[in-house]
């Protein structure tokens, strides 16, 4: 059972103070694991989440885009002496119309890749020795449906998530058999990020769009994604590596139509 697997394990969740990251932290801790909650600027949210979980969690500030992956690995090892699971959730984007080739600069691409791709790679490199020493480990990279279909907030974002997906395949091969590496590709997830950026009314309008148009008639939640990350970490997926699971209420089945309607907030 998942609860038995997570007892005594140690997990790191990057971008773990809010949204999908926070939901994943709660799900892992509820199953008995110790969790490192990574954050960059949202210290209050990270500390609140740590207090909510209690002694099974620590909050650690580290900016993966600035090469601070070792800070997280060292914090886990100093506190608990092992690392069993990694969820590479931290990411960023820039909003730009895909048809406007002047909307993004080279610096925009590099800024997004620095976190979404290079930061994730350095995080894997930081935890791999501990996992290899123990003989097992599980990594989940949070990509996006943008990686599969070239949609989303910008070309740079979609390309970065595509690169993260390709890296999942490469490292699943390279790190086997001790370490399993899989990916999860969420569609729209109605987190507070959308409320903060667009306002409550606009966020609710997007929710309604997906509730009305997806085959499952649902707008995704952070918990929906966390509930799919958990089995990729535990023994339920012991025979699985180098895979990407799309979790989007079936919206990819009509992705062309959704794009024409301008719903690219993925």
Tab-separated table of C-alpha atoms in Angstrom:
chain	number	residue	atom	x	y	z
A	1	UNK	CA	0.000	0.000	0.000
A	2	UNK	CA	1.065	3.591	-0.600
A	3	UNK	CA	1.046	4.359	3.113
A	4	UNK	CA	3.453	1.496	3.814
A	5	UNK	CA	5.787	2.626	1.035
A	6	UNK	CA	6.090	6.233	2.209
A	7	UNK	CA	6.754	5.464	5.886
A	8	UNK	CA	10.358	6.410	6.618
A	9	UNK	CA	10.939	7.865	3.142
A	10	UNK	CA	12.200	11.371	2.403
A	11	UNK	CA	10.902	13.496	-0.472
A	12	UNK	CA	11.834	16.866	-1.931
A	13	UNK	CA	9.175	18.932	-3.687
A	14	UNK	CA	10.471	21.939	-5.596
A	15	UNK	CA	8.114	24.886	-5.824
A	16	UNK	CA	6.395	23.242	-2.884
A	17	UNK	CA	4.818	26.175	-1.065
A	18	UNK	CA	1.679	26.592	-3.163
A	19	UNK	CA	-0.440	25.165	-5.968
A	20	UNK	CA	0.450	21.708	-7.249
A	21	UNK	CA	3.584	21.686	-5.116
A	22	UNK	CA	1.733	22.299	-1.855
A	23	UNK	CA	-0.933	19.717	-2.700
A	24	UNK	CA	1.837	17.202	-3.402
A	25	UNK	CA	3.608	18.007	-0.131
A	26	UNK	CA	0.367	17.379	1.773
A	27	UNK	CA	-0.292	14.124	-0.068
A	28	UNK	CA	3.204	12.784	0.572
A	29	UNK	CA	3.245	13.804	4.237
A	30	UNK	CA	-0.218	12.319	4.801
A	31	UNK	CA	1.231	8.966	3.730
A	32	UNK	CA	4.007	9.114	6.297
A	33	UNK	CA	7.015	10.562	4.471
A	34	UNK	CA	9.246	13.419	5.549
A	35	UNK	CA	9.157	16.289	3.071
A	36	UNK	CA	11.417	19.182	2.111
A	37	UNK	CA	9.235	22.108	1.024
A	38	UNK	CA	11.200	24.225	-1.409
A	39	UNK	CA	10.388	27.884	-1.998
A	40	UNK	CA	12.094	30.972	-3.400
A	41	UNK	CA	10.093	34.026	-2.346
A	42	UNK	CA	6.896	32.749	-0.712
A	43	UNK	CA	8.383	32.220	2.742
A	44	UNK	CA	5.110	32.845	4.586
A	45	UNK	CA	3.258	30.181	2.605
A	46	UNK	CA	6.100	27.697	3.036
A	47	UNK	CA	6.259	28.257	6.789
A	48	UNK	CA	2.476	27.945	7.113
A	49	UNK	CA	2.563	24.648	5.237
A	50	UNK	CA	5.436	23.396	7.358
A	51	UNK	CA	3.533	24.289	10.536
A	52	UNK	CA	0.449	22.537	9.181
A	53	UNK	CA	2.368	19.321	8.555
A	54	UNK	CA	4.538	19.436	11.666
A	55	UNK	CA	7.795	17.645	12.333
A	56	UNK	CA	7.614	15.648	9.113
A	57	UNK	CA	8.425	18.755	7.052
A	58	UNK	CA	11.063	21.429	6.716
A	59	UNK	CA	10.896	24.541	4.540
A	60	UNK	CA	14.060	25.380	2.612
A	61	UNK	CA	14.689	28.434	0.456
A	62	UNK	CA	16.626	27.670	-2.706
A	63	UNK	CA	16.532	29.168	-6.183
A	64	UNK	CA	17.074	26.415	-8.737
A	65	UNK	CA	17.527	28.956	-11.493
A	66	UNK	CA	20.544	30.255	-9.568
A	67	UNK	CA	22.194	26.849	-9.218
A	68	UNK	CA	21.104	26.146	-5.629
A	69	UNK	CA	19.919	22.558	-6.064
A	70	UNK	CA	22.566	21.221	-3.679
A	71	UNK	CA	21.063	23.350	-0.904
A	72	UNK	CA	17.904	21.225	-1.006
A	73	UNK	CA	19.700	17.900	-1.208
A	74	UNK	CA	22.004	18.817	1.652
A	75	UNK	CA	19.065	19.954	3.803
A	76	UNK	CA	17.328	16.600	3.351
A	77	UNK	CA	20.494	14.623	4.062
A	78	UNK	CA	21.416	16.730	7.102
A	79	UNK	CA	17.933	16.328	8.581
A	80	UNK	CA	17.051	12.731	7.684
A	81	UNK	CA	20.118	11.142	6.091
A	82	UNK	CA	18.461	10.001	2.868
A	83	UNK	CA	16.510	11.058	-0.230
A	84	UNK	CA	13.978	8.686	-1.765
A	85	UNK	CA	11.697	10.842	-3.915
A	86	UNK	CA	11.950	14.041	-5.920
A	87	UNK	CA	9.124	16.014	-7.494
A	88	UNK	CA	10.489	18.598	-9.936
A	89	UNK	CA	7.548	20.992	-9.816
A	90	UNK	CA	9.165	24.442	-9.841
A	91	UNK	CA	8.633	26.308	-13.087
A	92	UNK	CA	7.970	29.652	-14.687
A	93	UNK	CA	6.633	31.156	-17.893
A	94	UNK	CA	6.334	34.325	-19.921
A	95	UNK	CA	3.111	35.237	-21.678
A	96	UNK	CA	3.405	35.853	-25.396
A	97	UNK	CA	1.229	35.276	-28.448
A	98	UNK	CA	2.627	32.307	-30.358
A	99	UNK	CA	2.184	34.109	-33.671
A	100	UNK	CA	4.198	37.163	-32.596
A	101	UNK	CA	7.810	36.157	-33.108
A	102	UNK	CA	8.982	39.456	-31.647
A	103	UNK	CA	7.179	38.904	-28.342
A	104	UNK	CA	10.021	36.840	-26.862
A	105	UNK	CA	13.712	37.614	-26.666
A	106	UNK	CA	16.624	35.243	-26.313
A	107	UNK	CA	16.831	36.306	-22.674
A	108	UNK	CA	13.200	35.275	-22.156
A	109	UNK	CA	14.007	31.787	-23.440
A	110	UNK	CA	17.138	31.517	-21.319
A	111	UNK	CA	15.326	32.712	-18.195
A	112	UNK	CA	12.592	30.098	-18.576
A	113	UNK	CA	14.986	27.296	-19.520
A	114	UNK	CA	17.249	28.134	-16.588
A	115	UNK	CA	14.537	27.005	-14.161
A	116	UNK	CA	12.278	24.671	-16.121
A	117	UNK	CA	15.065	22.600	-17.662
A	118	UNK	CA	18.496	23.300	-16.200
A	119	UNK	CA	17.190	23.684	-12.648
A	120	UNK	CA	15.335	20.390	-12.899
A	121	UNK	CA	18.434	18.665	-14.266
A	122	UNK	CA	20.642	20.012	-11.495
A	123	UNK	CA	18.077	18.917	-8.919
A	124	UNK	CA	18.169	15.371	-10.289
A	125	UNK	CA	21.951	15.424	-10.284
A	126	UNK	CA	21.929	16.557	-6.649
A	127	UNK	CA	19.678	13.748	-5.395
A	128	UNK	CA	20.903	10.892	-7.585
A	129	UNK	CA	23.910	9.854	-5.429
A	130	UNK	CA	21.742	9.296	-2.357
A	131	UNK	CA	19.168	7.328	-4.324
A	132	UNK	CA	21.828	5.222	-6.012
A	133	UNK	CA	23.507	4.499	-2.676
A	134	UNK	CA	20.253	3.197	-1.224
A	135	UNK	CA	19.503	1.212	-4.378
A	136	UNK	CA	16.216	2.909	-5.252
A	137	UNK	CA	14.591	6.249	-5.931
A	138	UNK	CA	11.685	7.811	-7.774
A	139	UNK	CA	11.580	11.114	-9.634
A	140	UNK	CA	8.555	12.837	-11.141
A	141	UNK	CA	9.012	15.796	-13.464
A	142	UNK	CA	5.982	18.059	-13.765
A	143	UNK	CA	5.766	19.016	-17.412
A	144	UNK	CA	2.574	20.182	-19.164
A	145	UNK	CA	0.284	19.302	-22.030
A	146	UNK	CA	2.205	22.144	-23.685
A	147	UNK	CA	5.108	19.708	-24.006
A	148	UNK	CA	2.998	17.382	-26.153
A	149	UNK	CA	0.959	19.810	-28.227
A	150	UNK	CA	2.950	23.055	-28.479
A	151	UNK	CA	0.237	25.104	-26.769
A	152	UNK	CA	0.345	27.197	-23.612
A	153	UNK	CA	1.328	30.635	-22.426
A	154	UNK	CA	4.239	31.065	-24.840
A	155	UNK	CA	6.444	29.229	-27.309
A	156	UNK	CA	9.310	29.438	-24.809
A	157	UNK	CA	7.228	27.772	-22.110
A	158	UNK	CA	6.032	24.988	-24.404
A	159	UNK	CA	9.554	24.393	-25.666
A	160	UNK	CA	10.955	24.242	-22.136
A	161	UNK	CA	8.349	21.707	-21.061
A	162	UNK	CA	9.108	19.693	-24.183
A	163	UNK	CA	12.772	19.713	-23.210
A	164	UNK	CA	11.880	18.557	-19.687
A	165	UNK	CA	9.862	15.718	-21.185
A	166	UNK	CA	12.763	14.641	-23.400
A	167	UNK	CA	15.077	14.824	-20.391
A	168	UNK	CA	12.677	12.505	-18.554
A	169	UNK	CA	13.164	9.877	-21.259
A	170	UNK	CA	16.948	10.329	-21.348
A	171	UNK	CA	17.459	10.100	-17.597
A	172	UNK	CA	15.000	7.245	-17.151
A	173	UNK	CA	17.353	5.240	-19.339
A	174	UNK	CA	20.553	6.608	-17.818
A	175	UNK	CA	19.587	6.206	-14.153
A	176	UNK	CA	17.947	2.783	-14.346
A	177	UNK	CA	17.660	0.366	-12.670
A	178	UNK	CA	18.068	2.106	-9.313
A	179	UNK	CA	16.110	5.254	-10.104
A	180	UNK	CA	12.796	5.542	-11.922
A	181	UNK	CA	12.079	8.809	-13.758
A	182	UNK	CA	8.579	9.618	-14.985
A	183	UNK	CA	6.653	12.741	-15.892
A	184	UNK	CA	3.167	14.074	-15.396
A	185	UNK	CA	1.703	16.540	-17.886
A	186	UNK	CA	-1.130	18.603	-16.419
A	187	UNK	CA	-3.598	20.566	-18.467
A	188	UNK	CA	-5.329	23.579	-16.959
A	189	UNK	CA	-5.144	23.568	-13.155
A	190	UNK	CA	-7.154	26.265	-11.403
A	191	UNK	CA	-4.703	27.281	-8.705
A	192	UNK	CA	-4.351	30.606	-6.911
A	193	UNK	CA	-1.707	31.550	-9.468
A	194	UNK	CA	-4.450	32.287	-11.990
A	195	UNK	CA	-6.449	34.274	-9.459
A	196	UNK	CA	-3.422	36.379	-8.553
A	197	UNK	CA	-2.527	37.037	-12.184
A	198	UNK	CA	-5.937	37.421	-13.819
A	199	UNK	CA	-8.336	38.162	-10.979
A	200	UNK	CA	-11.057	35.991	-9.466
A	201	UNK	CA	-13.657	36.685	-12.161
A	202	UNK	CA	-11.349	35.772	-15.052
A	203	UNK	CA	-10.129	32.677	-13.249
A	204	UNK	CA	-13.699	31.493	-12.666
A	205	UNK	CA	-14.476	32.099	-16.345
A	206	UNK	CA	-11.596	29.798	-17.314
A	207	UNK	CA	-12.869	27.199	-14.840
A	208	UNK	CA	-16.306	27.353	-16.442
A	209	UNK	CA	-14.816	26.969	-19.910
A	210	UNK	CA	-13.140	23.691	-18.995
A	211	UNK	CA	-16.160	22.500	-17.026
A	212	UNK	CA	-18.248	23.000	-20.143
A	213	UNK	CA	-15.850	21.750	-22.822
A	214	UNK	CA	-13.663	18.925	-21.500
A	215	UNK	CA	-14.906	15.348	-21.920
A	216	UNK	CA	-14.897	14.900	-18.140
A	217	UNK	CA	-16.549	18.306	-17.577
A	218	UNK	CA	-14.018	19.320	-14.956
A	219	UNK	CA	-11.564	22.115	-14.311
A	220	UNK	CA	-8.416	20.649	-12.821
A	221	UNK	CA	-7.330	21.215	-9.240
A	222	UNK	CA	-3.932	20.959	-7.616
A	223	UNK	CA	-5.168	17.896	-5.748
A	224	UNK	CA	-6.062	16.180	-9.040
A	225	UNK	CA	-2.424	16.407	-10.079
A	226	UNK	CA	-0.983	15.472	-6.682
A	227	UNK	CA	-3.184	12.364	-6.628
A	228	UNK	CA	-1.544	11.230	-9.875
A	229	UNK	CA	1.994	12.067	-8.728
A	230	UNK	CA	1.704	9.821	-5.668
A	231	UNK	CA	1.446	6.473	-7.522
A	232	UNK	CA	4.376	7.470	-9.742
A	233	UNK	CA	6.474	7.779	-6.586
A	234	UNK	CA	5.388	4.639	-4.775
A	235	UNK	CA	5.525	0.943	-5.546
A	236	UNK	CA	2.403	1.104	-7.690
A	237	UNK	CA	4.694	2.133	-10.552
A	238	UNK	CA	7.648	-0.128	-9.709
A	239	UNK	CA	7.536	-1.557	-13.263
A	240	UNK	CA	7.339	1.841	-14.942
A	241	UNK	CA	9.926	4.405	-16.002
A	242	UNK	CA	10.360	6.886	-18.837
A	243	UNK	CA	6.634	7.577	-19.116
A	244	UNK	CA	4.563	10.756	-19.286
A	245	UNK	CA	0.951	10.800	-18.120
A	246	UNK	CA	-1.352	13.521	-19.432
A	247	UNK	CA	-3.848	14.648	-16.769
A	248	UNK	CA	-6.243	17.174	-18.294
A	249	UNK	CA	-9.841	15.875	-18.081
A	250	UNK	CA	-9.464	14.843	-21.716
A	251	UNK	CA	-9.015	18.358	-23.085
A	252	UNK	CA	-6.165	17.144	-25.331
A	253	UNK	CA	-8.784	15.283	-27.359
A	254	UNK	CA	-9.894	18.621	-28.786
A	255	UNK	CA	-6.775	20.704	-28.297
A	256	UNK	CA	-7.102	22.403	-31.694
A	257	UNK	CA	-10.535	23.739	-30.857
A	258	UNK	CA	-9.406	24.937	-27.437
A	259	UNK	CA	-6.509	26.800	-29.002
A	260	UNK	CA	-8.762	28.559	-31.490
A	261	UNK	CA	-10.895	29.763	-28.608
A	262	UNK	CA	-7.822	31.326	-27.038
A	263	UNK	CA	-7.742	29.074	-23.984
A	264	UNK	CA	-3.972	28.608	-23.805
A	265	UNK	CA	-3.534	29.121	-20.067
A	266	UNK	CA	-1.891	25.712	-19.463
